[in-house]
Structures are given as structure tokens and as C-alpha cells.
Tab-separated table of C-alpha atoms in Angstrom:
chain	number	residue	atom	x	y	z
A	263	UNK	CA	-1.804	79.164	7.423
A	264	UNK	CA	-2.541	76.107	9.284
A	265	UNK	CA	-3.332	76.290	13.048
A	266	UNK	CA	-1.428	74.652	15.980
A	267	UNK	CA	-1.177	71.146	15.631
A	268	UNK	CA	-2.719	68.905	18.470
A	269	UNK	CA	-0.915	65.990	17.126
A	270	UNK	CA	2.291	66.656	15.083
A	271	UNK	CA	3.760	64.413	12.472
A	272	UNK	CA	7.536	64.146	12.301
A	273	UNK	CA	8.949	67.633	11.205
A	274	UNK	CA	5.443	68.686	10.411
A	275	UNK	CA	5.749	67.028	7.139
A	276	UNK	CA	1.700	66.261	7.198
A	277	UNK	CA	0.888	69.823	7.511
A	278	UNK	CA	3.333	71.062	4.931
A	279	UNK	CA	2.002	68.617	2.634
A	280	UNK	CA	-1.846	69.437	3.000
A	281	UNK	CA	-1.064	73.061	3.058
A	282	UNK	CA	0.850	72.887	-0.242
A	283	UNK	CA	-2.423	71.377	-1.768
A	284	UNK	CA	-4.616	73.682	-0.187
A	285	UNK	CA	-2.439	76.843	-1.169
A	286	UNK	CA	-2.053	75.769	-4.880
A	287	UNK	CA	-5.816	74.813	-5.365
A	288	UNK	CA	-6.867	78.116	-3.948
A	289	UNK	CA	-4.276	79.951	-6.188
A	290	UNK	CA	-5.573	78.098	-9.417
A	291	UNK	CA	-8.894	79.185	-8.406
A	292	UNK	CA	-10.262	75.670	-8.471
A	293	UNK	CA	-11.922	76.228	-4.904
A	294	UNK	CA	-13.544	79.275	-3.216
A	295	UNK	CA	-12.586	77.769	0.198
A	296	UNK	CA	-12.412	74.780	2.305
A	297	UNK	CA	-11.997	73.311	6.013
A	298	UNK	CA	-9.805	70.290	6.116
A	299	UNK	CA	-9.597	68.535	9.466
A	300	UNK	CA	-7.564	65.175	9.848
A	301	UNK	CA	-7.631	62.897	12.965
A	302	UNK	CA	-5.091	59.972	13.379
A	303	UNK	CA	-5.194	57.681	16.572
A	304	UNK	CA	-8.154	59.858	17.927
A	305	UNK	CA	-6.207	63.158	17.890
A	306	UNK	CA	-6.260	66.218	15.513
A	307	UNK	CA	-3.146	65.923	13.488
A	308	UNK	CA	-4.161	68.610	11.165
A	309	UNK	CA	-6.890	71.582	11.051
A	310	UNK	CA	-7.199	74.360	8.713
A	311	UNK	CA	-9.983	76.740	7.249
A	312	UNK	CA	-8.570	78.438	4.051
A	313	UNK	CA	-9.973	80.696	1.428
A	314	UNK	CA	-13.435	82.244	1.639
A	315	UNK	CA	-16.801	81.380	2.745
A	316	UNK	CA	-18.351	83.846	0.260
A	317	UNK	CA	-15.977	85.659	-2.207
A	318	UNK	CA	-18.386	88.513	-2.837
A	319	UNK	CA	-18.140	89.910	0.714
A	320	UNK	CA	-14.734	88.797	1.418
A	321	UNK	CA	-16.100	86.960	4.201
A	322	UNK	CA	-12.965	84.199	5.336
A	323	UNK	CA	-13.524	80.528	5.685
A	324	UNK	CA	-13.737	79.246	9.494
A	325	UNK	CA	-13.562	76.151	11.210
A	326	UNK	CA	-17.140	76.493	12.277
A	327	UNK	CA	-18.492	77.389	8.998
A	328	UNK	CA	-21.624	75.735	7.971
A	329	UNK	CA	-22.022	74.143	4.819
A	330	UNK	CA	-24.916	72.543	2.791
A	331	UNK	CA	-23.726	68.839	3.317
A	332	UNK	CA	-25.381	67.029	0.164
A	333	UNK	CA	-24.671	63.508	0.445
A	334	UNK	CA	-22.617	63.788	3.396
A	335	UNK	CA	-26.057	63.546	4.742
A	336	UNK	CA	-26.395	59.769	3.718
A	337	UNK	CA	-24.147	58.332	6.219
A	338	UNK	CA	-25.793	60.159	9.111
A	339	UNK	CA	-29.086	58.890	8.107
A	340	UNK	CA	-27.717	55.396	7.703
A	341	UNK	CA	-26.387	55.535	11.249
A	342	UNK	CA	-29.855	56.477	12.361
A	343	UNK	CA	-31.296	53.537	10.627
A	344	UNK	CA	-28.948	51.183	12.158
A	345	UNK	CA	-29.896	52.568	15.708
A	346	UNK	CA	-33.394	51.847	15.022
A	347	UNK	CA	-32.263	48.216	13.804
A	348	UNK	CA	-30.239	47.726	17.182
A	349	UNK	CA	-33.379	48.620	19.064
A	350	UNK	CA	-35.426	45.904	17.366
A	351	UNK	CA	-37.506	48.326	15.536
A	352	UNK	CA	-36.275	47.999	12.014
A	353	UNK	CA	-35.215	44.768	10.385
A	354	UNK	CA	-32.735	44.654	7.314
A	355	UNK	CA	-34.798	42.121	5.673
A	356	UNK	CA	-38.113	44.017	6.433
A	357	UNK	CA	-40.352	45.543	3.615
A	358	UNK	CA	-40.367	49.040	2.831
A	359	UNK	CA	-44.133	48.869	2.597
A	360	UNK	CA	-44.144	47.812	6.451
A	361	UNK	CA	-43.930	51.672	6.814
A	362	UNK	CA	-44.625	53.204	3.502
A	363	UNK	CA	-47.753	51.004	2.289
A	364	UNK	CA	-48.122	52.847	-0.869
A	365	UNK	CA	-44.450	52.867	-2.046
A	366	UNK	CA	-44.832	50.099	-4.732
A	367	UNK	CA	-42.482	50.935	-7.736
A	368	UNK	CA	-42.760	48.209	-10.520
A	369	UNK	CA	-40.405	46.707	-12.742
A	370	UNK	CA	-40.614	47.160	-16.518
A	371	UNK	CA	-42.917	44.012	-17.119
A	372	UNK	CA	-45.258	45.343	-14.696
A	373	UNK	CA	-44.493	43.123	-11.684
A	374	UNK	CA	-44.235	44.536	-8.260
A	375	UNK	CA	-40.738	43.315	-6.576
A	376	UNK	CA	-40.191	43.543	-2.601
A	377	UNK	CA	-37.731	46.301	-1.589
A	378	UNK	CA	-35.889	45.499	1.711
A	379	UNK	CA	-34.437	48.048	3.987
A	380	UNK	CA	-30.812	46.604	3.017
A	381	UNK	CA	-31.606	47.163	-0.334
A	382	UNK	CA	-32.275	50.990	0.322
A	383	UNK	CA	-29.016	51.215	2.545
A	384	UNK	CA	-26.836	49.786	-0.029
A	385	UNK	CA	-28.337	51.409	-3.244
A	386	UNK	CA	-29.383	47.832	-4.535
A	387	UNK	CA	-33.220	49.084	-4.490
A	388	UNK	CA	-33.619	49.594	-8.301
A	389	UNK	CA	-34.115	53.082	-7.662
A	390	UNK	CA	-32.043	55.837	-9.515
A	391	UNK	CA	-31.376	59.716	-9.468
A	392	UNK	CA	-32.884	62.077	-11.841
A	393	UNK	CA	-29.167	63.846	-12.577
A	394	UNK	CA	-28.199	60.290	-13.815
A	395	UNK	CA	-30.074	60.694	-16.881
A	396	UNK	CA	-30.245	64.047	-18.883
A	397	UNK	CA	-34.172	64.746	-19.219
A	398	UNK	CA	-35.040	61.153	-18.371
A	399	UNK	CA	-38.339	59.630	-16.590
A	400	UNK	CA	-37.442	61.099	-13.114
A	401	UNK	CA	-37.000	64.591	-14.614
A	402	UNK	CA	-40.081	64.546	-16.924
A	403	UNK	CA	-42.019	63.262	-13.673
A	404	UNK	CA	-40.832	66.103	-11.430
A	405	UNK	CA	-38.948	63.779	-8.940
A	406	UNK	CA	-36.874	65.676	-6.548
A	407	UNK	CA	-33.125	64.488	-6.086
A	408	UNK	CA	-33.382	66.205	-2.707
A	409	UNK	CA	-31.259	69.487	-3.577
A	410	UNK	CA	-34.129	71.407	-5.527
A	411	UNK	CA	-37.887	72.052	-5.710
A	412	UNK	CA	-38.145	74.000	-2.472
A	413	UNK	CA	-41.604	73.581	-0.881
A	414	UNK	CA	-41.965	69.934	-2.089
A	415	UNK	CA	-43.349	67.463	0.481
A	416	UNK	CA	-41.962	63.886	1.039
A	417	UNK	CA	-45.075	62.406	0.374
A	418	UNK	CA	-45.556	64.043	-3.019
A	419	UNK	CA	-42.008	63.170	-3.797
A	420	UNK	CA	-42.373	59.494	-2.839
A	421	UNK	CA	-45.339	59.288	-4.908
A	422	UNK	CA	-43.839	60.778	-7.909
A	423	UNK	CA	-40.795	58.171	-7.322
A	424	UNK	CA	-43.092	55.359	-6.957
A	425	UNK	CA	-44.506	56.049	-10.292
A	426	UNK	CA	-41.527	55.154	-11.911
A	427	UNK	CA	-40.107	51.955	-13.319
A	428	UNK	CA	-37.128	50.254	-11.417
A	429	UNK	CA	-33.954	50.093	-13.315
A	430	UNK	CA	-33.422	46.541	-12.088
A	431	UNK	CA	-34.988	44.003	-9.851
A	432	UNK	CA	-33.800	44.976	-6.210
A	433	UNK	CA	-30.791	43.040	-4.813
A	434	UNK	CA	-29.717	42.253	-8.068
A	435	UNK	CA	-27.450	45.276	-9.003
A	436	UNK	CA	-25.960	48.625	-7.823
A	437	UNK	CA	-27.182	52.235	-8.759
A	438	UNK	CA	-26.817	55.491	-6.936
A	439	UNK	CA	-30.191	56.507	-6.101
A	440	UNK	CA	-32.949	58.041	-3.809
A	441	UNK	CA	-32.876	55.173	-1.590
A	442	UNK	CA	-31.704	57.102	1.595
A	443	UNK	CA	-34.619	59.567	0.903
A	444	UNK	CA	-37.113	56.589	0.963
A	445	UNK	CA	-35.194	55.655	4.278
A	446	UNK	CA	-35.946	59.194	5.511
A	447	UNK	CA	-39.563	58.366	5.218
A	448	UNK	CA	-39.125	55.017	7.241
A	449	UNK	CA	-37.700	56.804	9.697
A	450	UNK	CA	-40.348	59.310	10.103
A	451	UNK	CA	-43.272	56.503	10.066
A	452	UNK	CA	-41.099	54.494	12.958
A	453	UNK	CA	-40.310	57.456	15.065
A	454	UNK	CA	-43.594	59.539	14.476
A	455	UNK	CA	-41.464	62.645	14.198
A	456	UNK	CA	-39.836	64.711	11.073
A	457	UNK	CA	-36.446	63.481	9.938
A	458	UNK	CA	-34.687	66.312	11.515
A	459	UNK	CA	-36.094	65.829	14.972
A	460	UNK	CA	-35.175	62.056	14.343
A	461	UNK	CA	-31.841	62.440	13.587
A	462	UNK	CA	-31.467	64.750	16.782
A	463	UNK	CA	-32.640	62.351	18.602
A	464	UNK	CA	-30.765	59.306	17.324
A	465	UNK	CA	-27.399	60.913	16.113
A	466	UNK	CA	-26.434	64.243	16.785
A	467	UNK	CA	-28.027	65.011	20.077
A	468	UNK	CA	-26.332	61.836	22.061
A	469	UNK	CA	-22.905	63.297	20.465
A	470	UNK	CA	-23.614	66.815	21.703
A	471	UNK	CA	-23.433	68.286	18.274
A	472	UNK	CA	-25.719	71.365	17.719
A	473	UNK	CA	-24.512	72.715	14.316
A	474	UNK	CA	-25.906	69.705	12.091
A	475	UNK	CA	-29.298	69.379	11.019
A	476	UNK	CA	-31.927	70.002	8.474
A	477	UNK	CA	-31.861	73.741	8.911
A	478	UNK	CA	-29.174	76.184	9.165
A	479	UNK	CA	-28.768	77.336	12.997
A	480	UNK	CA	-26.667	80.522	12.114
A	481	UNK	CA	-26.927	82.051	8.624
A	482	UNK	CA	-24.260	84.384	9.326
A	483	UNK	CA	-21.712	81.095	9.293
A	484	UNK	CA	-23.208	79.585	6.010
A	485	UNK	CA	-20.754	79.449	3.223
A	486	UNK	CA	-21.997	80.684	-0.112
A	487	UNK	CA	-22.406	77.751	-2.790
A	488	UNK	CA	-20.313	78.071	-5.997
A	489	UNK	CA	-19.831	75.759	-9.109
A	490	UNK	CA	-17.031	75.052	-11.513
A	491	UNK	CA	-16.504	77.775	-14.036
A	492	UNK	CA	-14.076	78.395	-17.030
A	493	UNK	CA	-11.668	80.660	-15.316
A	494	UNK	CA	-12.980	80.607	-11.592
A	495	UNK	CA	-16.002	79.276	-9.459
A	496	UNK	CA	-19.103	80.879	-10.434
A	497	UNK	CA	-21.807	81.706	-7.453
A	498	UNK	CA	-24.871	79.523	-7.688
A	499	UNK	CA	-28.207	81.170	-8.391
A	500	UNK	CA	-31.424	80.255	-7.074
A	501	UNK	CA	-31.489	77.691	-9.670
A	502	UNK	CA	-28.204	76.227	-11.147
A	503	UNK	CA	-27.430	73.342	-13.220
A	504	UNK	CA	-24.127	71.566	-12.978
A	505	UNK	CA	-23.392	68.884	-15.556
A	506	UNK	CA	-22.298	65.424	-13.914
A	507	UNK	CA	-21.766	62.007	-15.378
A	508	UNK	CA	-24.842	61.431	-17.880
A	509	UNK	CA	-27.090	64.359	-16.662
A	510	UNK	CA	-27.239	67.663	-14.687
A	511	UNK	CA	-27.299	68.197	-11.002
A	512	UNK	CA	-30.293	70.781	-10.202
A	513	UNK	CA	-29.370	73.016	-7.154
A	514	UNK	CA	-31.415	75.412	-5.360
A	515	UNK	CA	-29.225	76.624	-2.661
A	516	UNK	CA	-32.127	78.363	-0.580
A	517	UNK	CA	-34.003	75.252	-0.514
A	518	UNK	CA	-32.697	74.628	3.202
A	519	UNK	CA	-34.222	77.991	4.196
A	520	UNK	CA	-37.832	76.574	3.095
A	521	UNK	CA	-39.585	74.927	5.972
A	522	UNK	CA	-41.907	73.259	3.752
A	523	UNK	CA	-39.135	71.433	1.870
A	524	UNK	CA	-39.064	67.829	2.928
A	525	UNK	CA	-36.211	66.498	4.913
A	526	UNK	CA	-33.966	64.706	2.149
A	527	UNK	CA	-32.304	61.612	3.651
A	528	UNK	CA	-30.175	61.761	0.892
A	529	UNK	CA	-28.866	65.404	0.580
A	530	UNK	CA	-30.810	67.679	2.994
A	531	UNK	CA	-28.609	68.529	5.755
A	532	UNK	CA	-26.227	71.397	6.714
A	533	UNK	CA	-23.346	71.500	9.299
A	534	UNK	CA	-19.840	71.764	10.087
A	535	UNK	CA	-16.791	69.926	9.290
A	536	UNK	CA	-16.139	69.298	13.113
A	537	UNK	CA	-19.522	67.670	13.496
A	538	UNK	CA	-18.969	65.363	10.493
A	539	UNK	CA	-15.618	64.460	11.676
A	540	UNK	CA	-16.948	63.859	15.458
A	541	UNK	CA	-19.741	61.513	14.042
A	542	UNK	CA	-17.010	59.470	11.513
A	543	UNK	CA	-14.704	59.196	14.587
A	544	UNK	CA	-17.559	57.765	16.533
A	545	UNK	CA	-18.237	55.208	13.910
A	546	UNK	CA	-14.328	54.567	13.654
A	547	UNK	CA	-13.876	53.985	17.532
A	548	UNK	CA	-16.494	51.335	17.386
A	549	UNK	CA	-19.802	52.910	17.410
A	550	UNK	CA	-20.353	54.061	21.194
A	551	UNK	CA	-22.491	55.745	22.215
A	552	UNK	CA	-24.586	55.300	19.088
A	553	UNK	CA	-23.716	51.916	17.926
A	554	UNK	CA	-22.228	48.392	18.914
A	555	UNK	CA	-18.900	47.276	17.348
A	556	UNK	CA	-20.967	44.363	15.542
A	557	UNK	CA	-23.108	46.720	13.713
A	558	UNK	CA	-20.132	49.122	12.777
A	559	UNK	CA	-18.638	45.981	11.238
A	560	UNK	CA	-21.728	45.093	9.466
A	561	UNK	CA	-21.890	48.865	8.041
A	562	UNK	CA	-18.291	48.901	6.692
A	563	UNK	CA	-18.254	45.599	4.873
A	564	UNK	CA	-19.106	45.440	1.201
A	565	UNK	CA	-22.581	44.392	1.229
A	566	UNK	CA	-22.992	44.389	-2.538
A	567	UNK	CA	-21.561	41.005	-3.222
A	568	UNK	CA	-19.134	42.446	-5.582
A	569	UNK	CA	-21.749	43.920	-7.866
A	570	UNK	CA	-20.500	47.333	-7.701
A	571	UNK	CA	-16.779	46.424	-8.626
A	572	UNK	CA	-17.690	46.854	-12.553
A	573	UNK	CA	-18.231	50.512	-12.199
A	574	UNK	CA	-15.515	50.952	-9.371
A	575	UNK	CA	-12.889	48.253	-9.451
A	576	UNK	CA	-11.892	47.546	-5.848
A	577	UNK	CA	-14.738	49.549	-4.414
A	578	UNK	CA	-17.771	48.030	-2.939
A	579	UNK	CA	-20.578	49.378	-0.641
A	580	UNK	CA	-21.640	49.091	2.784
A	581	UNK	CA	-24.479	50.563	4.697
A	582	UNK	CA	-24.272	54.283	3.816
A	583	UNK	CA	-20.630	54.610	2.068
A	584	UNK	CA	-18.330	53.167	-0.129
A	585	UNK	CA	-16.046	50.416	1.052
A	586	UNK	CA	-12.460	49.594	-0.369
A	587	UNK	CA	-12.123	45.828	-0.931
A	588	UNK	CA	-8.792	45.995	-3.042
A	589	UNK	CA	-6.859	49.046	-2.906
A	590	UNK	CA	-4.496	47.695	-5.642
A	591	UNK	CA	-7.658	47.335	-8.178
A	592	UNK	CA	-8.829	50.791	-6.918
A	593	UNK	CA	-5.512	52.271	-7.487
A	594	UNK	CA	-5.378	54.161	-4.480
A	595	UNK	CA	-3.359	54.318	-1.295
A	596	UNK	CA	-6.376	53.595	1.129
A	597	UNK	CA	-6.008	50.285	3.262
A	598	UNK	CA	-8.318	47.437	2.654
A	599	UNK	CA	-11.427	48.378	4.682
A	600	UNK	CA	-11.566	52.247	4.096
A	601	UNK	CA	-14.745	53.496	3.991
A	602	UNK	CA	-15.599	56.906	2.239
A	603	UNK	CA	-17.904	59.103	0.198
A	604	UNK	CA	-18.464	62.735	-0.448
A	605	UNK	CA	-21.209	65.524	-1.162
A	606	UNK	CA	-22.053	67.295	-4.562
A	607	UNK	CA	-21.980	70.730	-2.863
A	608	UNK	CA	-18.031	70.080	-2.732
A	609	UNK	CA	-17.057	67.705	-0.015
A	610	UNK	CA	-15.231	64.466	0.436
A	611	UNK	CA	-14.500	62.284	3.332
A	612	UNK	CA	-12.831	59.010	4.231
A	613	UNK	CA	-12.143	56.767	7.132
A	614	UNK	CA	-8.919	54.388	7.035
A	615	UNK	CA	-9.537	52.049	10.133
A	616	UNK	CA	-6.254	50.149	9.624
A	617	UNK	CA	-4.440	53.499	10.138
A	618	UNK	CA	-6.675	54.962	12.700
A	619	UNK	CA	-7.301	57.789	10.171
A	620	UNK	CA	-10.218	60.077	9.316
A	621	UNK	CA	-10.145	62.784	6.920
A	622	UNK	CA	-12.978	65.514	6.248
A	623	UNK	CA	-12.649	67.922	3.519
A	624	UNK	CA	-15.864	70.269	3.260
A	625	UNK	CA	-15.678	72.956	0.488
A	626	UNK	CA	-17.981	75.454	-0.965
A	627	UNK	CA	-17.287	74.363	-4.801
A	628	UNK	CA	-18.993	71.864	-6.761
A	629	UNK	CA	-17.733	69.572	-8.509
A	630	UNK	CA	-14.007	70.322	-7.672
A	631	UNK	CA	-14.479	69.632	-3.897
A	632	UNK	CA	-16.200	66.431	-4.415
A	633	UNK	CA	-14.193	64.358	-7.251
A	634	UNK	CA	-11.811	67.178	-8.898
A	635	UNK	CA	-8.268	67.057	-8.759
A	636	UNK	CA	-8.098	68.563	-5.237
A	637	UNK	CA	-9.547	65.582	-3.700
A	638	UNK	CA	-6.859	63.121	-5.214
A	639	UNK	CA	-3.997	65.308	-4.528
A	640	UNK	CA	-5.169	66.026	-0.921
A	641	UNK	CA	-5.465	61.955	-0.438
A	642	UNK	CA	-1.913	61.383	-1.931
A	643	UNK	CA	-0.399	64.129	-0.051
A	644	UNK	CA	-1.619	62.812	3.282
A	645	UNK	CA	-0.615	59.096	2.645
A	646	UNK	CA	2.696	60.438	1.127
A	647	UNK	CA	3.666	62.272	4.406
A	648	UNK	CA	2.208	59.501	6.530
A	649	UNK	CA	4.938	57.153	4.877
């Protein structure tokens, strides 16, 4: 059951609503385990660790369980970029070649366009992901999505990526991509240290967070990784493929233990729900001590000029996350200005600044925990209770 609440909604409505969603999801074997944290008006309104961190040993889920974060890494790296922006070390319109001189992917016609920092932050760079196209050019060239290929260096992966044609001219369209991995390379060049050290210096260190980084601080607390199965989630093996959209996501859960694996700015971190909540709440409250309110406002506005709307009506993209521009068009109860994203290992989060609400849901089950029925039921239960 849920732990004692620090901030109770009337008659425990919120707790009962979320408990019901978690309980029936676990009973239906759609998730192995989860940690859900809800903060409202700066206080914890709900907290619960439920199910199992590792099914095979019966290890229960705990609030301090560590998860492979996948794309929950992206907002953390975006915050680091914007800290360097505020320090005058990175400009949004600077060319990526200022730091990565050899990163010069071409368009289909052979021309070499300029890729700006803002193009990378918004996924308007013209780059892509291998999982978006089954056996496409990225897969054939061995480009890593940052989730597999243990031991691959950043320089080698960027070289492979730069050798592929851009899918559109930078700044003219939107496509989810390895842009944040490229920004990881920019951060490393600018700071002179590996990305993990830079993130500790720029983000987690100032907040006093010690459980989240590009390695696992305590393997005993690491959740096992599972994927959707026919009757129950199946445990991921050393190499596991999971169907997603028009291709397959390739997972190598042990990648994070290999010190030679590059620090993927898009998917390489591991951490706890409490740390993720602390980072998101820092942004929601205005950014201090990491960012100014003006920079947070910049990050949380749609920066795509509406170009993402054809893919997701009512949802644009800021710097590091999606932004709700029209809740009616999005057919969701979020307030306008809500920002959100997830992680392919099974995570989902959103920040509703109008309601002063931050929700973090980390699970050990892909894809149910990222975009399955659980995420919709959880969101709707929260807003239903708050009404």
C-alpha cells in the first residue's frame, strides 16, 4: 500500500485513485514493478513503490530502486546545455562544428547544411534514430541508439552517424533523434571532461543528488529490465529487441556496466525516481540553483513553430521535452504549458506548471511503462482525483 502522505488530498482521493491503477496493472501482469511519486505545490502528495524490482529473486520494489533511465536522460542533459548557455559558453545559434569539427552530415543532394545547437535541443537537426526504420541505413551502418553496442566510443558513433544522410534540412521539420547524443559530445568538448562528470558538475552535484549518473552506484538496488510479453513481461537478455513504431529498439541492459561504453546523452543514465523528481521540481519552481526563470521559460515553450503538430496534435517541443500547446487538440487533461516525456525502459513523467504538479512514474517494463495503458490510466486518475 502507499506510504503515509505528506500532503493529503481531500479524503485520500488521490491516493486511492493511484493505488487502484497500480494494483490492477500489477494484477494484470502488465508491469513487474514501479515507483510513482507525485508532488503538488512543492509537497509530496503521493509516493509508492509497488511490485518487484526483480521478479526472479522476489526482490521488492523500493523508493530508492535505481532504474536504467533511457530517455529520461534527455532533460537532464538539456539542463546541462542550458547551464552552459547561461554561462556564455554555448550559444543556441552556434554551429555544432564549433566543437565537433568533423560532424558534417549531408543532405540527400550532397550539400552540407549547418546544424545549430537549438536544432539539436529540439530534434529539428535532420538526424534520426535507428529504431525508427527497420534495418534502415543507421542499423546497417552500426549507429548505436545509445541503448546497446557495449564498448562503443562516442567518437566512433558520431563518425558513423555523420556518415548518414540527413532526413531533412535542419530547422525545417521535427524527428526524434540522436541529437542529444551529439550534444553530449558538445558538452564533453566544452568542459574537457566526460559527460558523466559534466552532468555531476552542472546538474546533479548542485542539487546534492548522488544516485543518478552514467554508472550504477549500487548494483543491489538496480531494477532488472523486462519487456512486454504475451502473458507477462519477459526478462531482457544480454541483447533484446522490442518492436516500437516502425522498427525495433535494441536493448543491452548490461551496457551501463561497461566503462568503455560512451555516455549517451539521449539514453545512458541510471537513477532513482526521487532524483528525477528533484530535477523536474527544480525546473518547475523556476530553475534555481541551476537555471534562471528566463531560461526555464525558454525551455518550456514550443520551439518547433508548430512543425510537430502533424505528428502529435496539440503537442510541440521545447528544449529537452514535449510541450502541450493545446490540451483539447491533444485530447488530454493536462494544462496548457505542461511539459512531458518518458523513457523506453518503461518510464513516464510530466510537469503541469498551472497546477504546480509534477508526476514521475518509473517502471522496469518496456513499453507498458512508457506509453502503455498504465500511463494513460495513471494520468487520468490523477486529474480525476484533483478535480
